Coordinates of C-alpha atoms and ligand atoms in Angstrom, one line a residue:
M1171 CA 17.3 3.6 -27.2
F1172 CA 17.9 7.0 -25.6
S1173 CA 17.0 10.1 -27.6
R1174 CA 19.9 12.6 -27.9
V1175 CA 18.1 15.2 -25.8
L1176 CA 17.2 12.8 -23.0
L1177 CA 20.7 11.3 -23.1
R1178 CA 22.2 14.9 -22.6
S1179 CA 19.8 15.6 -19.8
L1180 CA 20.6 12.3 -18.2
E1181 CA 24.3 12.9 -18.4
K1182 CA 23.7 16.3 -16.8
I1183 CA 21.8 14.6 -14.0
F1184 CA 24.4 11.9 -13.6
K1185 CA 27.1 14.6 -13.4
T1186 CA 25.3 16.7 -10.8
T1187 CA 24.1 13.8 -8.7
G1188 CA 26.9 11.3 -9.0
C1189 CA 24.6 8.7 -10.5
T1190 CA 25.7 6.3 -13.2
K1191 CA 23.4 5.1 -16.0
R1192 CA 23.1 1.8 -14.3
N1193 CA 22.8 3.1 -10.8
Y1194 CA 20.4 6.1 -10.6
S1195 CA 21.1 6.7 -7.0
P1196 CA 22.6 10.1 -6.1
K1197 CA 25.7 9.6 -4.0
I1198 CA 24.6 12.0 -1.4
S1199 CA 26.4 12.3 1.9
F1200 CA 24.2 13.5 4.7
N1201 CA 25.2 15.3 7.9
K1202 CA 25.0 13.5 11.2
V1203 CA 22.4 14.3 13.7
T1204 CA 24.3 15.8 16.7
D1205 CA 23.2 17.2 20.1
S1206 CA 23.1 20.6 18.5
T1207 CA 20.7 19.3 15.8
V1208 CA 18.4 17.9 18.5
K1209 CA 18.6 21.2 20.4
S1210 CA 17.6 23.1 17.3
L1211 CA 14.7 20.7 16.7
R1212 CA 13.6 21.2 20.3
D1213 CA 13.9 25.0 19.9
L1214 CA 11.6 24.7 16.8
L1215 CA 9.0 22.3 18.1
G1216 CA 9.3 22.4 21.9
E1217 CA 10.8 19.9 24.3
K1218 CA 7.9 17.4 24.4
K1219 CA 7.7 16.8 20.6
V1220 CA 11.3 15.6 20.0
F1221 CA 12.5 12.1 21.2
T1222 CA 15.9 10.5 21.0
E1223 CA 15.1 7.6 23.4
E1224 CA 16.1 4.2 21.9
A1225 CA 12.7 2.7 22.5
V1226 CA 11.0 5.4 20.5
R1227 CA 13.6 5.2 17.7
E1228 CA 13.3 1.4 17.6
Q1229 CA 9.6 1.7 17.2
H1230 CA 10.2 3.9 14.2
S1231 CA 12.9 1.7 12.6
H1232 CA 10.6 -0.7 10.8
D1233 CA 7.2 -1.4 9.4
E1234 CA 5.3 -4.7 9.3
S1235 CA 7.6 -6.1 6.6
Y1236 CA 10.5 -8.5 6.6
H1237 CA 13.1 -5.7 5.9
T1238 CA 15.9 -5.1 8.3
S1239 CA 15.2 -2.4 10.8
A1240 CA 17.1 0.9 10.6
M1241 CA 16.7 3.5 13.4
P1242 CA 16.3 7.2 12.9
D1243 CA 18.4 9.4 15.1
V1244 CA 15.5 11.4 16.3
V1245 CA 11.7 11.2 16.2
V1246 CA 9.5 14.3 16.1
F1247 CA 5.7 14.6 16.6
P1248 CA 4.6 17.9 15.0
D1249 CA 1.0 19.1 15.5
S1250 CA 0.7 21.6 12.7
V1251 CA 1.7 22.0 9.1
E1252 CA 3.8 25.0 10.1
Y1253 CA 5.9 22.9 12.4
V1254 CA 6.3 20.2 9.7
S1255 CA 7.5 22.9 7.3
K1256 CA 10.0 24.3 9.8
V1257 CA 11.4 20.8 10.6
V1258 CA 11.7 19.9 6.9
A1259 CA 13.3 23.3 5.9
F1260 CA 15.8 22.9 8.8
C1261 CA 16.7 19.4 7.7
N1262 CA 17.1 20.6 4.1
T1263 CA 19.4 23.4 5.1
N1264 CA 21.4 21.0 7.2
R1265 CA 21.4 18.0 4.8
I1266 CA 19.7 15.6 7.2
P1267 CA 17.4 12.8 6.0
V1268 CA 13.6 13.1 6.7
V1269 CA 11.5 10.0 6.9
P1270 CA 7.7 10.4 7.2
Y1271 CA 5.9 8.0 9.5
G1272 CA 2.2 7.2 9.4
T1273 CA 1.3 4.2 11.5
G1274 CA 4.2 1.9 10.3
T1275 CA 2.0 -0.8 8.8
G1276 CA 3.7 -0.6 5.4
L1277 CA 5.0 -3.8 3.8
E1278 CA 8.1 -2.7 1.8
G1279 CA 10.3 -1.0 4.5
G1280 CA 9.1 2.5 3.7
V1281 CA 9.6 4.0 7.1
N1282 CA 13.0 2.2 7.8
A1283 CA 15.5 5.0 8.3
V1284 CA 18.3 3.5 6.2
Q1285 CA 20.3 6.7 6.4
G1286 CA 19.3 7.7 9.9
G1287 CA 17.9 11.2 10.2
V1288 CA 14.6 12.5 11.5
S1289 CA 11.5 10.4 11.5
I1290 CA 8.4 12.6 11.4
N1291 CA 5.4 10.9 13.1
M1292 CA 2.1 12.4 12.0
K1293 CA -0.1 10.9 14.7
N1294 CA -0.7 14.2 16.5
M1295 CA -2.3 15.7 13.4
D1296 CA -5.4 13.5 13.3
K1297 CA -8.4 15.8 12.9
V1298 CA -11.2 15.8 10.4
V1299 CA -10.9 19.3 8.9
E1300 CA -14.0 19.6 6.8
V1301 CA -17.0 17.4 5.9
N1302 CA -19.0 18.1 2.8
G1303 CA -21.8 15.6 3.0
L1304 CA -23.7 16.7 -0.1
D1305 CA -20.6 16.7 -2.2
F1306 CA -19.3 13.4 -0.8
D1307 CA -15.9 14.6 0.2
V1308 CA -13.9 15.2 3.4
T1309 CA -10.7 16.9 4.2
V1310 CA -8.5 15.3 6.9
Q1311 CA -5.2 15.8 8.6
P1312 CA -2.5 13.2 7.8
G1313 CA -2.5 11.0 10.9
I1314 CA -6.2 10.1 11.1
T1315 CA -6.7 6.4 10.5
R1316 CA -9.2 5.1 8.0
E1317 CA -11.2 3.4 10.8
A1318 CA -11.3 6.7 12.8
L1319 CA -12.5 8.5 9.7
N1320 CA -15.2 6.0 9.1
S1321 CA -16.4 6.2 12.7
Y1322 CA -16.5 10.0 12.5
C1323 CA -18.6 9.9 9.3
R1324 CA -20.9 7.1 10.2
D1325 CA -23.9 9.4 11.0
T1326 CA -23.5 11.2 7.7
G1327 CA -24.4 8.1 5.6
M1328 CA -20.9 8.3 3.9
W1329 CA -17.9 6.0 4.2
F1330 CA -14.4 5.8 2.9
P1331 CA -14.1 2.4 1.3
I1332 CA -10.4 2.0 0.7
D1333 CA -9.4 -0.7 3.1
P1334 CA -5.9 -2.1 3.4
G1335 CA -6.4 -4.6 6.2
A1336 CA -4.5 -2.5 8.7
D1337 CA -5.9 0.6 10.4
C1338 CA -3.4 2.8 8.8
S1339 CA -3.2 6.6 8.4
V1340 CA -5.1 8.1 5.5
C1341 CA -2.0 10.0 4.3
G1342 CA 0.2 6.9 4.7
M1343 CA -2.4 5.3 2.3
C1344 CA -1.9 8.3 0.0
A1345 CA 1.8 7.9 0.1
T1346 CA 1.7 4.2 -0.8
S1347 CA -1.3 4.4 -3.1
A1348 CA -3.0 1.7 -1.0
S1349 CA -6.0 -0.3 -1.9
G1350 CA -7.3 -3.6 -0.6
T1351 CA -10.5 -5.6 -0.9
N1352 CA -12.9 -2.8 -2.1
A1353 CA -10.8 -1.5 -5.0
V1354 CA -12.6 -3.6 -7.6
K1355 CA -15.6 -1.4 -7.1
Y1356 CA -14.3 1.8 -5.6
G1357 CA -10.8 2.1 -7.0
T1358 CA -7.5 2.7 -5.2
M1359 CA -6.2 5.9 -3.5
R1360 CA -5.2 7.1 -6.9
E1361 CA -8.9 7.4 -7.9
N1362 CA -10.1 8.7 -4.6
V1363 CA -7.9 11.7 -3.7
L1364 CA -9.0 15.2 -4.8
N1365 CA -6.4 17.4 -3.3
L1366 CA -3.3 17.2 -1.0
E1367 CA -1.5 19.7 1.1
V1368 CA 2.2 18.9 0.8
V1369 CA 5.3 20.3 2.6
L1370 CA 8.0 20.3 -0.1
P1371 CA 11.6 19.5 0.9
D1372 CA 12.5 23.2 1.1
G1373 CA 9.6 23.8 3.5
R1374 CA 7.2 25.4 1.0
I1375 CA 3.5 24.4 1.5
I1376 CA 1.6 23.6 -1.6
H1377 CA -2.0 22.4 -2.4
T1378 CA -1.7 20.0 -5.3
S1379 CA -5.1 21.1 -6.8
G1380 CA -5.1 24.6 -5.4
K1381 CA -6.0 25.7 -1.9
G1382 CA -9.5 24.5 -0.9
R1383 CA -10.3 23.0 -4.3
R1384 CA -12.4 19.8 -4.3
A1385 CA -13.9 19.6 -7.7
K1386 CA -14.6 16.0 -8.9
K1387 CA -12.7 16.7 -12.1
T1388 CA -10.2 19.2 -13.3
S1389 CA -8.0 19.7 -16.4
A1390 CA -5.9 22.4 -14.8
G1391 CA -2.3 21.6 -15.5
F1392 CA -0.3 18.6 -14.4
N1393 CA -1.9 16.1 -12.1
M1394 CA 0.2 17.0 -9.1
T1395 CA -2.1 15.1 -6.7
N1396 CA -1.3 11.8 -8.3
L1397 CA 2.4 12.7 -8.4
F1398 CA 2.3 12.6 -4.6
V1399 CA 0.0 9.6 -4.4
G1400 CA 2.4 6.6 -4.3
S1401 CA 5.5 8.8 -3.8
E1402 CA 6.3 6.9 -0.6
G1403 CA 7.6 10.0 1.2
T1404 CA 10.3 10.7 -1.3
L1405 CA 9.0 14.0 -2.7
G1406 CA 7.5 15.7 0.4
I1407 CA 5.3 15.3 3.4
I1408 CA 1.5 15.0 2.9
T1409 CA -0.1 17.1 5.7
Q1410 CA -3.7 17.1 4.6
A1411 CA -5.8 15.1 2.1
T1412 CA -9.2 15.8 0.6
V1413 CA -10.7 12.4 -0.4
K1414 CA -13.9 11.2 -2.1
M1415 CA -16.5 9.6 0.1
H1416 CA -19.1 7.1 -1.0
G1417 CA -22.7 6.4 0.2
I1418 CA -23.1 3.6 2.6
P1419 CA -24.7 0.9 0.5
E1420 CA -28.4 0.2 1.1
K1421 CA -27.8 -3.5 1.0
T1422 CA -24.7 -5.6 1.4
V1423 CA -24.4 -9.3 0.9
V1424 CA -21.4 -11.6 1.1
A1425 CA -21.0 -14.9 -0.5
Y1426 CA -18.3 -17.6 -0.5
C1427 CA -17.8 -20.7 -2.6
H1428 CA -15.2 -23.4 -2.9
F1429 CA -13.4 -25.1 -5.8
K1430 CA -11.4 -28.3 -6.2
K1431 CA -9.3 -26.7 -9.0
I1432 CA -7.5 -23.3 -8.8
E1433 CA -8.3 -22.8 -12.5
D1434 CA -12.0 -23.1 -11.9
A1435 CA -11.9 -20.5 -9.1
V1436 CA -9.8 -18.0 -11.0
D1437 CA -11.8 -18.5 -14.3
T1438 CA -14.9 -17.7 -12.3
V1439 CA -13.4 -14.4 -11.3
I1440 CA -12.4 -13.6 -14.9
Q1441 CA -16.0 -14.3 -16.0
I1442 CA -17.5 -12.2 -13.2
V1443 CA -15.2 -9.2 -14.0
S1444 CA -15.4 -9.5 -17.8
S1445 CA -19.2 -9.8 -17.8
G1446 CA -19.3 -6.4 -15.9
I1447 CA -20.9 -7.7 -12.7
P1448 CA -20.1 -4.8 -10.3
V1449 CA -18.7 -6.9 -7.4
A1450 CA -17.4 -4.8 -4.5
K1451 CA -15.0 -7.4 -3.2
C1452 CA -13.7 -10.5 -5.0
E1453 CA -11.1 -12.3 -3.0
F1454 CA -9.3 -15.6 -3.6
L1455 CA -7.8 -17.8 -0.9
D1456 CA -6.1 -21.0 -1.9
D1457 CA -6.5 -24.2 0.1
S1458 CA -3.4 -23.5 2.2
A1459 CA -4.7 -20.0 3.0
I1460 CA -8.1 -21.5 4.1
K1461 CA -6.2 -23.8 6.4
A1462 CA -4.6 -20.9 8.1
F1463 CA -7.8 -18.9 8.0
N1464 CA -9.8 -21.7 9.7
A1465 CA -7.3 -22.3 12.4
Y1466 CA -6.7 -18.6 13.3
S1467 CA -10.3 -17.3 13.1
D1468 CA -12.2 -20.4 14.1
Y1469 CA -14.0 -21.1 10.8
H1470 CA -14.7 -24.6 9.5
M1471 CA -14.7 -24.1 5.7
P1472 CA -13.7 -27.0 3.5
V1473 CA -9.9 -26.8 2.9
A1474 CA -10.3 -25.9 -0.7
H1475 CA -9.6 -23.0 -3.1
S1476 CA -12.2 -20.4 -2.3
L1477 CA -13.7 -17.1 -3.4
F1478 CA -15.1 -14.6 -1.0
M1479 CA -17.3 -12.0 -2.6
E1480 CA -19.4 -9.0 -1.7
V1481 CA -22.0 -7.0 -3.6
H1482 CA -23.4 -3.6 -2.7
G1483 CA -26.4 -1.7 -3.9
P1484 CA -30.2 -1.3 -3.6
E1485 CA -32.0 -4.4 -2.3
A1486 CA -33.3 -5.6 -5.7
S1487 CA -30.1 -5.2 -7.6
V1488 CA -28.1 -6.9 -4.9
H1489 CA -30.2 -10.0 -5.1
H1490 CA -30.0 -10.0 -8.9
L1491 CA -26.1 -9.7 -8.7
F1492 CA -26.0 -12.4 -6.1
N1493 CA -27.9 -14.8 -8.4
E1494 CA -25.6 -14.0 -11.3
I1495 CA -22.6 -14.8 -9.2
T1496 CA -24.1 -18.0 -7.9
T1497 CA -24.8 -19.2 -11.4
L1498 CA -21.2 -18.5 -12.6
C1499 CA -19.6 -20.2 -9.6
I1500 CA -21.8 -23.3 -10.0
S1501 CA -21.1 -23.4 -13.8
N1502 CA -17.4 -23.5 -12.9
N1503 CA -17.8 -26.5 -10.5
G1504 CA -18.0 -24.3 -7.4
Y1505 CA -19.6 -25.9 -4.3
G1506 CA -20.7 -25.0 -0.9
F1507 CA -22.0 -21.6 -2.1
T1508 CA -23.0 -19.7 1.1
G1509 CA -24.4 -16.2 1.5
A1510 CA -24.6 -13.9 4.5
E1511 CA -26.5 -10.7 5.0
Q1512 CA -26.1 -10.0 8.7
A1513 CA -23.6 -7.3 9.5
E1514 CA -21.9 -9.3 12.2
D1515 CA -21.4 -12.3 9.9
R1516 CA -19.9 -10.1 7.2
A1517 CA -17.7 -8.2 9.6
R1518 CA -16.4 -11.5 11.1
L1519 CA -15.5 -12.8 7.7
W1520 CA -13.7 -9.7 6.5
K1521 CA -11.9 -9.3 9.8
A1522 CA -10.6 -12.8 9.5
R1523 CA -9.5 -12.1 5.9
H1524 CA -7.7 -8.9 6.9
E1525 CA -5.9 -10.9 9.6
M1526 CA -4.4 -13.4 7.1
L1527 CA -0.9 -12.1 7.8
Y1528 CA -1.1 -13.1 11.4
A1529 CA -3.0 -16.3 10.6
V1530 CA -0.1 -17.4 8.3
N1531 CA 2.5 -16.4 10.9
A1532 CA 0.7 -18.5 13.4
L1533 CA 1.2 -21.6 11.1
V1534 CA 4.9 -21.4 11.9
P1535 CA 5.4 -20.2 15.5
G1536 CA 8.1 -17.6 15.7
S1537 CA 8.0 -16.8 12.0
K1538 CA 7.5 -13.5 10.2
S1539 CA 6.0 -13.5 6.7
F1540 CA 7.7 -12.3 3.6
V1541 CA 4.9 -11.2 1.3
T1542 CA 4.7 -10.7 -2.4
D1543 CA 2.3 -8.4 -4.3
V1544 CA 2.0 -8.6 -8.1
C1545 CA -0.9 -7.5 -10.3
V1546 CA -1.7 -8.5 -13.8
P1547 CA -4.5 -7.8 -16.3
V1548 CA -7.3 -9.9 -15.0
T1549 CA -7.4 -12.2 -18.0
K1550 CA -3.8 -13.3 -17.2
L1551 CA -4.6 -14.3 -13.6
T1552 CA -5.2 -18.0 -14.1
E1553 CA -1.8 -18.4 -15.8
I1554 CA 0.2 -16.7 -13.1
I1555 CA -1.6 -18.1 -10.1
V1556 CA -1.4 -21.7 -11.4
K1557 CA 2.3 -21.2 -12.1
T1558 CA 2.9 -19.6 -8.7
K1559 CA 1.2 -22.6 -7.0
Q1560 CA 3.5 -25.0 -8.9
W1561 CA 6.6 -23.1 -7.8
I1562 CA 5.5 -23.2 -4.2
D1563 CA 4.7 -26.9 -4.3
K1564 CA 7.9 -27.7 -6.1
A1565 CA 9.9 -25.8 -3.4
N1566 CA 8.0 -27.8 -0.7
I1567 CA 7.5 -24.6 1.3
I1568 CA 4.5 -23.1 3.1
G1569 CA 3.1 -20.2 0.9
P1570 CA -0.6 -19.5 1.1
I1571 CA -1.9 -17.5 -1.8
V1572 CA -4.4 -14.7 -1.2
G1573 CA -5.6 -12.1 -3.6
H1574 CA -7.8 -9.2 -4.5
V1575 CA -8.4 -11.1 -7.7
G1576 CA -11.1 -8.9 -9.0
D1577 CA -8.3 -6.5 -9.8
G1578 CA -5.8 -9.1 -10.9
N1579 CA -3.8 -8.5 -7.7
F1580 CA -2.6 -11.3 -5.4
H1581 CA -0.1 -12.1 -2.6
V1582 CA 1.8 -15.1 -1.4
F1583 CA 2.6 -15.1 2.4
F1584 CA 5.8 -17.0 3.2
P1585 CA 6.3 -17.5 6.9
I1586 CA 10.0 -17.6 7.6
K1587 CA 11.8 -18.1 10.9
P1588 CA 14.5 -15.6 11.7
G1589 CA 17.9 -16.7 10.4
D1590 CA 16.5 -19.3 8.0
T1591 CA 18.5 -18.1 5.0
T1592 CA 17.8 -21.2 3.0
A1593 CA 14.1 -20.6 3.2
L1594 CA 14.6 -16.9 2.5
N1595 CA 16.6 -17.6 -0.6
T1596 CA 14.0 -20.0 -1.9
V1597 CA 11.3 -17.4 -1.3
L1598 CA 13.3 -14.6 -2.9
D1599 CA 13.7 -16.8 -5.9
I1600 CA 9.9 -17.5 -6.2
S1601 CA 9.1 -13.8 -5.6
K1602 CA 11.5 -12.9 -8.4
Q1603 CA 9.9 -15.5 -10.8
M1604 CA 6.5 -14.1 -9.9
V1605 CA 7.5 -10.5 -10.7
L1606 CA 9.2 -11.5 -13.9
L1607 CA 6.1 -13.5 -15.0
S1608 CA 3.9 -10.6 -14.0
L1609 CA 5.9 -8.2 -16.1
A1610 CA 5.9 -10.6 -19.0
L1611 CA 2.1 -10.7 -18.8
N1612 CA 2.0 -6.8 -18.9
G1613 CA 1.5 -6.6 -15.1
T1614 CA 3.3 -4.8 -12.4
C1615 CA 5.8 -5.7 -9.7
T1616 CA 3.5 -4.2 -7.0
G1617 CA -0.2 -3.7 -7.1
E1618 CA -0.5 -1.9 -3.8
H1619 CA 2.4 -2.2 -1.4
G1620 CA 4.8 0.1 -3.3
I1621 CA 8.4 -0.1 -4.2
G1622 CA 10.0 0.8 -0.9
L1623 CA 13.2 -1.1 -0.4
G1624 CA 12.1 -4.5 -1.7
K1625 CA 11.0 -3.8 -5.2
R1626 CA 13.7 -1.3 -6.3
K1627 CA 15.4 -3.9 -8.3
Y1628 CA 12.3 -4.4 -10.5
L1629 CA 11.4 -0.7 -11.2
L1630 CA 13.9 -0.5 -14.1
Q1631 CA 12.4 -3.6 -15.7
E1632 CA 8.9 -2.3 -15.2
V1633 CA 9.2 1.2 -16.6
G1634 CA 12.4 1.1 -18.5
E1635 CA 15.6 3.3 -18.3
D1636 CA 13.9 6.3 -19.7
G1637 CA 11.0 5.9 -17.4
V1638 CA 13.2 5.7 -14.3
S1639 CA 15.3 8.6 -15.4
A1640 CA 12.2 10.7 -15.9
M1641 CA 11.1 9.8 -12.3
Q1642 CA 14.6 10.6 -11.1
Q1643 CA 14.5 14.0 -12.8
V1644 CA 11.2 14.8 -11.0
K1645 CA 12.9 13.7 -7.7
Q1646 CA 15.9 15.9 -8.4
A1647 CA 13.8 18.9 -9.3
L1648 CA 11.7 18.8 -6.1
D1649 CA 14.3 17.4 -3.7
P1650 CA 17.7 18.4 -5.0
N1651 CA 19.4 17.6 -1.7
G1652 CA 17.8 14.1 -1.6
I1653 CA 16.7 14.5 2.0
M1654 CA 13.2 12.9 1.5
N1655 CA 13.2 9.3 2.5
P1656 CA 16.5 8.4 0.9
G1657 CA 17.0 4.9 -0.3
K1658 CA 13.4 4.3 -1.2
I1659 CA 12.0 3.6 -4.6
F1660 CA 15.4 4.3 -6.2
Y1661 CA 18.8 2.7 -5.3
Ligands
FDA276 C1 -2.2 -6.9 8.1 C2 -1.9 -5.9 7.0 C3 -2.7 -6.0 5.9 C4 -2.4 -5.1 4.8 C5 -1.4 -4.1 4.9 C6 -0.6 -4.0 6.1 C7 -0.9 -4.9 7.1 C8 0.0 -4.8 8.3 N1 -1.2 -3.2 3.9 C9 -0.1 -2.2 3.9 C10 -0.3 -0.9 4.6 O1 -1.4 -0.9 5.5 C11 -0.4 0.2 3.7 O2 0.8 0.3 2.9 C12 -0.7 1.6 4.3 O3 -1.0 2.5 3.3 C13 0.5 2.2 5.1 O4 0.0 3.2 5.9 P1 0.8 3.7 7.2 O5 0.1 4.9 7.7 O6 1.0 2.6 8.1 O7 2.2 4.2 6.5 P2 3.6 3.9 7.0 O8 3.9 4.6 8.2 O9 3.9 2.4 7.0 O10 4.4 4.5 5.8 C14 4.4 4.0 4.5 C15 5.2 4.9 3.5 O11 4.5 6.1 3.4 C16 5.3 7.2 3.8 N2 4.4 8.1 4.5 C17 3.6 7.9 5.6 N3 2.9 8.9 5.9 C18 3.3 9.9 5.0 C19 2.9 11.3 4.9 N4 2.0 11.9 5.7 N5 3.5 12.0 3.9 C20 4.4 11.4 3.0 N6 4.8 10.1 3.2 C21 4.2 9.4 4.1 C22 6.4 6.6 4.7 O12 7.6 7.3 4.7 C23 6.6 5.2 4.0 O13 7.4 5.3 2.9 C24 -2.0 -3.2 2.8 N7 -1.9 -2.3 1.8 C25 -2.7 -2.4 0.7 O14 -2.7 -1.5 -0.1 N8 -3.7 -3.4 0.6 C26 -3.8 -4.3 1.5 O15 -4.6 -5.2 1.3 C27 -3.0 -4.2 2.7 N9 -3.2 -5.1 3.7
COI277 C1 0.0 -9.5 2.0 C2 -0.5 -9.0 3.3 C3 0.5 -9.0 4.4 C4 -1.3 -7.8 3.3 C5 -2.3 -7.7 2.2 O1 -2.1 -6.9 1.3 C6 -3.5 -8.4 2.2 O2 -3.8 -9.2 3.1 O3 -4.3 -8.3 1.2
MN278 MN1 -3.6 -6.8 -0.2

């Protein structure tokens, strides 16, 4: 039920934005990008930073997801926050959509320019601004990739552990609240960002924790940093991030193990996590995923449900943790327990894991995978994974299951050939059932890929009408003209 006050404020928003209670989307009409717009952008940025060529616009029309491409009218490559600010302020005055672009590896259509407009590619802003080794933090420009950051910092003994498989931009990761295989120990972007520089839709430049601040904790006002983490380019452009770094572990060991029954594999994870064993990575691959993994990366593992795990720490504690994990796997009927300490063996295994998208696509030549991304409290994992496997089997469709199960997060990869609407409809139906079950188990419709285009229909169910309307009020307050990445998160 709406409170009277909230209802009044909602009515006010609906009136000023043209939304209805059921459709929160402001009915905004944008201005077209004309030759004169392009000339103004060239006057602001210089000739060589503004592109209207079809090939460039096409490259910025999509990410790695299944969503339909949508080209921006123009793509710009600023090299300073001042330029970003000028472009955004210009677009705001002229009611032109702005779509931030990191490296385009997102999985929910975040960079697709569904209303056209200006795509702002951050790749020319890719410097490390400041390294504070003793404090374990760094400040970077938006376009630096996570691998480039880690190469830069290797000699300092620090690393940035958040590792979505792709080599994406650090501020793209902020924008989607990315995570990946190390989140079970190190957290997601939400726990690892200390400060952000953001260009607001009217061109103002703010620092979410205050300029230059990098304290590990603060109680100073609203958590503006985490308002922008996960905002998917809808509230402003992140032009700098100060992130936490971590010490490179003294010792790292990986282990994998196989199971005949899914329940045994997932129950093992629940026991590992609930007994407080600090695993750094805890990944599940079902039998179908292992088949793709073996074929693509030249492994010869038994085609069985498997856990890939990694532990970090001082030598003695790593061996102790390794023994505890072995015992739990074996007590749950795990077999073929194998450990590896050599850096190249570990790197090969995780590279192959990160390439699962391409491994699954290779199972069906010419296909592109539709991927799902739900996350539940870890104790609910067995129920949802077992059910998901049943739905996939019943539909008689290829759908390898892979997950960051230590966090309760997992994906299904459905390779679909272009134009196969029957398969797409089946997959959409399974994806919907997964989301509904995840929500029923107190989980979320997206653990790490974001709402983008594909999950908009589920946001209302996840956070409720009041929750969405509060988000919409924040959006309205910061971006009253709705120029920032229109059509994303909200309808
Ligand atoms: C093979 C593979 C494997 C994975 C993944 C992808 C691929 C291809 N991902 C997804 C992806 O890597 C992740 O979403 C990244 O955070 C996207 O970063 P990009 O720089 O590519 O952002 P991209 O350019 O795709 O943009 C993503 C969104 O952020 C916005 N944005 C980008 N830069 C911005 C900025 N500076 N300011 C404001 N908004 C900005 C965009 O507008 C868009 O809405 C993933 N993810 C994950 O969490 N866990 C995983 O395990 C994986 N695994
Ligand atoms: C679902 C995938 C395409 C990407 C991902 O998140 C993963 O491999 O963990
Ligand atoms: Mn993932």
